[in-house]
Amino acid sequence: MRRASLPALLLVVPAVAACGNSRTGVPNLAQPAVPRGTQTLTYTKAGITLVAPANWTVSRQKAPLVATVNSGAAIVAVWRYPRTAPAPVTSAALNQTRSALIRSAQAGDPSLRLIRSHLGRLHGAPTIILDATERIAGNDHRVRSIHMFGSGDEVVVDEYAPTDIFAAVDHAVFSPLRRSLTLLSVSGA
């Protein structure tokens, strides 16, 4: 009977003993996927169309929430609210509406800190954009809330991401999505 030499055995035993002990890194589930391709989302009943990353999860929701688009900790929520008041088309009306939105947001979330706001038009629709930071589930997030006013409705697009990744997600996903957002019928254009 042939016996293995001691030096050969000393090399094989540690190699066999290490099997199954290697550690595989745990993926960071909070990190959003790098966008790959695009998908055009049209919500005819809500009067909205937009373009989102093809590899992000899209979920239809129950009104007034139209849909969510998300990957990792980055989320876009699209809302549509009916309005009885006319769309704020003048600078004075947009300023008044912006003040009311800021008061309402701060009353609903005392942790909210406004970074800046912008008044303008997006694809012809009167628009108010609020940029803020707030604590969500105990974590700091940057939030951009885009309010577009159309024919008897207000479409709100909320973009959320942890503050440390917001700039990258904004560049890759949020800004292109915002530029693609169109109301299918616009008043005050």
GROMACS .gro file of C-alpha atoms in nm:
model
  189
    1MET     CA    1   0.000   0.000   0.000
    2ARG     CA    2   0.138   0.336  -0.101
    3ARG     CA    3   0.126   0.625   0.148
    4ALA     CA    4   0.119   0.994   0.058
    5SER     CA    5   0.426   1.186   0.155
    6LEU     CA    6   0.398   1.419   0.449
    7PRO     CA    7   0.483   1.736   0.250
    8ALA     CA    8   0.213   1.657  -0.010
    9LEU     CA    9  -0.041   1.590   0.265
   10LEU     CA   10   0.042   1.922   0.435
   11LEU     CA   11  -0.040   2.106   0.110
   12VAL     CA   12  -0.366   1.923   0.040
   13VAL     CA   13  -0.519   1.936   0.390
   14PRO     CA   14  -0.525   2.321   0.422
   15ALA     CA   15  -0.663   2.355   0.068
   16VAL     CA   16  -0.945   2.108   0.140
   17ALA     CA   17  -1.010   2.258   0.484
   18ALA     CA   18  -1.058   2.604   0.329
   19CYS     CA   19  -1.340   2.487   0.101
   20GLY     CA   20  -1.666   2.646   0.207
   21ASN     CA   21  -1.496   2.902   0.431
   22SER     CA   22  -1.451   3.173   0.170
   23ARG     CA   23  -1.666   3.478   0.233
   24THR     CA   24  -1.873   3.620  -0.047
   25GLY     CA   25  -1.942   3.990  -0.012
   26VAL     CA   26  -2.302   4.084   0.057
   27PRO     CA   27  -2.445   4.309  -0.215
   28ASN     CA   28  -2.546   4.661  -0.113
   29LEU     CA   29  -2.922   4.650  -0.169
   30ALA     CA   30  -2.952   5.025  -0.100
   31GLN     CA   31  -2.730   5.109  -0.399
   32PRO     CA   32  -2.944   5.186  -0.706
   33ALA     CA   33  -2.872   4.996  -1.026
   34VAL     CA   34  -2.683   5.182  -1.295
   35PRO     CA   35  -2.949   5.265  -1.558
   36ARG     CA   36  -2.948   5.035  -1.860
   37GLY     CA   37  -3.173   5.139  -2.148
   38THR     CA   38  -3.501   5.324  -2.114
   39GLN     CA   39  -3.871   5.253  -2.107
   40THR     CA   40  -4.144   5.502  -2.192
   41LEU     CA   41  -4.424   5.495  -1.936
   42THR     CA   42  -4.761   5.634  -2.041
   43TYR     CA   43  -5.046   5.667  -1.795
   44THR     CA   44  -5.329   5.785  -2.019
   45LYS     CA   45  -5.592   5.802  -1.745
   46ALA     CA   46  -5.360   6.016  -1.531
   47GLY     CA   47  -5.249   6.221  -1.834
   48ILE     CA   48  -4.877   6.158  -1.782
   49THR     CA   49  -4.590   6.021  -1.986
   50LEU     CA   50  -4.226   5.986  -1.878
   51VAL     CA   51  -3.910   5.791  -1.955
   52ALA     CA   52  -3.746   5.575  -1.685
   53PRO     CA   53  -3.453   5.330  -1.674
   54ALA     CA   54  -3.551   4.993  -1.824
   55ASN     CA   55  -3.381   4.802  -1.543
   56TRP     CA   56  -3.556   4.987  -1.257
   57THR     CA   57  -3.874   4.850  -1.100
   58VAL     CA   58  -4.197   5.020  -1.207
   59SER     CA   59  -4.513   4.965  -1.006
   60ARG     CA   60  -4.859   5.094  -1.090
   61GLN     CA   61  -5.035   5.226  -0.781
   62LYS     CA   62  -5.378   5.326  -0.661
   63ALA     CA   63  -5.488   5.689  -0.707
   64PRO     CA   64  -5.379   5.946  -0.623
   65LEU     CA   65  -5.042   5.767  -0.649
   66VAL     CA   66  -4.997   5.681  -1.018
   67ALA     CA   67  -4.672   5.484  -1.014
   68THR     CA   68  -4.339   5.435  -0.845
   69VAL     CA   69  -4.004   5.379  -1.013
   70ASN     CA   70  -3.728   5.252  -0.788
   71SER     CA   71  -3.398   5.078  -0.750
   72GLY     CA   72  -3.224   5.030  -0.417
   73ALA     CA   73  -3.292   5.329  -0.193
   74ALA     CA   74  -3.370   5.564  -0.484
   75ILE     CA   75  -3.739   5.619  -0.548
   76VAL     CA   76  -3.952   5.825  -0.783
   77ALA     CA   77  -4.319   5.857  -0.689
   78VAL     CA   78  -4.563   6.004  -0.942
   79TRP     CA   79  -4.888   6.148  -0.805
   80ARG     CA   80  -5.189   6.309  -0.972
   81TYR     CA   81  -5.431   6.520  -0.773
   82PRO     CA   82  -5.748   6.676  -0.912
   83ARG     CA   83  -5.764   7.055  -0.865
   84THR     CA   84  -6.070   7.274  -0.846
   85ALA     CA   85  -5.868   7.596  -0.839
   86PRO     CA   86  -5.728   7.723  -1.167
   87ALA     CA   87  -5.365   7.645  -1.246
   88PRO     CA   88  -5.129   7.909  -1.102
   89VAL     CA   89  -5.006   8.063  -1.429
   90THR     CA   90  -4.887   8.408  -1.319
   91SER     CA   91  -4.571   8.474  -1.120
   92ALA     CA   92  -4.780   8.601  -0.828
   93ALA     CA   93  -5.000   8.289  -0.829
   94LEU     CA   94  -4.695   8.058  -0.852
   95ASN     CA   95  -4.528   8.244  -0.562
   96GLN     CA   96  -4.842   8.213  -0.351
   97THR     CA   97  -4.874   7.842  -0.432
   98ARG     CA   98  -4.505   7.784  -0.356
   99SER     CA   99  -4.542   7.947  -0.012
  100ALA     CA  100  -4.844   7.728   0.063
  101LEU     CA  101  -4.656   7.412  -0.050
  102ILE     CA  102  -4.357   7.494   0.172
  103ARG     CA  103  -4.579   7.564   0.475
  104SER     CA  104  -4.771   7.240   0.420
  105ALA     CA  105  -4.454   7.031   0.376
  106GLN     CA  106  -4.289   7.176   0.689
  107ALA     CA  107  -4.607   7.129   0.893
  108GLY     CA  108  -4.623   6.764   0.786
  109ASP     CA  109  -4.254   6.696   0.852
  110PRO     CA  110  -4.070   6.915   1.103
  111SER     CA  111  -3.736   6.758   0.995
  112LEU     CA  112  -3.775   6.902   0.643
  113ARG     CA  113  -3.516   7.166   0.553
  114LEU     CA  114  -3.571   7.358   0.231
  115ILE     CA  115  -3.255   7.387   0.019
  116ARG     CA  116  -3.407   7.589  -0.265
  117SER     CA  117  -3.715   7.632  -0.478
  118HIS     CA  118  -3.769   7.719  -0.842
  119LEU     CA  119  -4.065   7.855  -1.037
  120GLY     CA  120  -4.101   7.803  -1.410
  121ARG     CA  121  -4.251   7.591  -1.683
  122LEU     CA  122  -4.179   7.234  -1.779
  123HIS     CA  123  -4.303   7.139  -2.127
  124GLY     CA  124  -4.542   7.434  -2.112
  125ALA     CA  125  -4.693   7.350  -1.771
  126PRO     CA  126  -4.656   7.594  -1.481
  127THR     CA  127  -4.414   7.423  -1.242
  128ILE     CA  128  -4.282   7.459  -0.887
  129ILE     CA  129  -3.975   7.261  -0.781
  130LEU     CA  130  -3.882   7.222  -0.415
  131ASP     CA  131  -3.546   7.077  -0.309
  132ALA     CA  132  -3.514   6.973   0.054
  133THR     CA  133  -3.355   6.736   0.301
  134GLU     CA  134  -3.556   6.534   0.550
  135ARG     CA  135  -3.529   6.231   0.774
  136ILE     CA  136  -3.710   5.924   0.644
  137ALA     CA  137  -3.712   5.616   0.868
  138GLY     CA  138  -3.432   5.774   1.071
  139ASN     CA  139  -3.205   5.835   0.768
  140ASP     CA  140  -3.116   6.160   0.594
  141HIS     CA  141  -3.260   6.188   0.243
  142ARG     CA  142  -3.257   6.452  -0.023
  143VAL     CA  143  -3.597   6.504  -0.180
  144ARG     CA  144  -3.696   6.694  -0.490
  145SER     CA  145  -4.065   6.758  -0.536
  146ILE     CA  146  -4.182   6.875  -0.879
  147HIS     CA  147  -4.536   7.017  -0.900
  148MET     CA  148  -4.676   7.059  -1.252
  149PHE     CA  149  -5.015   7.218  -1.300
  150GLY     CA  150  -5.230   7.105  -1.592
  151SER     CA  151  -5.592   7.098  -1.699
  152GLY     CA  152  -5.774   7.064  -1.368
  153ASP     CA  153  -5.497   6.863  -1.207
  154GLU     CA  154  -5.163   6.877  -1.031
  155VAL     CA  155  -4.898   6.618  -1.108
  156VAL     CA  156  -4.634   6.575  -0.839
  157VAL     CA  157  -4.311   6.385  -0.896
  158ASP     CA  158  -4.118   6.315  -0.575
  159GLU     CA  159  -3.757   6.201  -0.614
  160TYR     CA  160  -3.597   6.051  -0.302
  161ALA     CA  161  -3.248   5.918  -0.234
  162PRO     CA  162  -3.010   5.909   0.063
  163THR     CA  163  -2.816   6.236   0.072
  164ASP     CA  164  -2.481   6.069   0.005
  165ILE     CA  165  -2.594   5.925  -0.331
  166PHE     CA  166  -2.851   6.184  -0.441
  167ALA     CA  167  -2.618   6.377  -0.674
  168ALA     CA  168  -2.517   6.063  -0.867
  169VAL     CA  169  -2.877   5.936  -0.893
  170ASP     CA  170  -2.996   6.284  -0.991
  171HIS     CA  171  -2.745   6.300  -1.274
  172ALA     CA  172  -2.811   5.948  -1.404
  173VAL     CA  173  -3.186   5.910  -1.346
  174PHE     CA  174  -3.381   6.191  -1.179
  175SER     CA  175  -3.286   6.477  -1.414
  176PRO     CA  176  -3.344   6.279  -1.738
  177LEU     CA  177  -3.677   6.153  -1.599
  178ARG     CA  178  -3.781   6.509  -1.506
  179ARG     CA  179  -3.692   6.636  -1.855
  180SER     CA  180  -3.901   6.358  -2.011
  181LEU     CA  181  -4.209   6.420  -1.795
  182THR     CA  182  -4.501   6.544  -2.004
  183LEU     CA  183  -4.861   6.618  -1.918
  184LEU     CA  184  -5.079   6.490  -2.199
  185SER     CA  185  -5.307   6.793  -2.167
  186VAL     CA  186  -5.176   7.125  -2.036
  187SER     CA  187  -5.366   7.438  -1.943
  188GLY     CA  188  -5.204   7.777  -1.917
  189ALA     CA  189  -4.949   7.688  -2.188
   0.00000   0.00000   0.00000
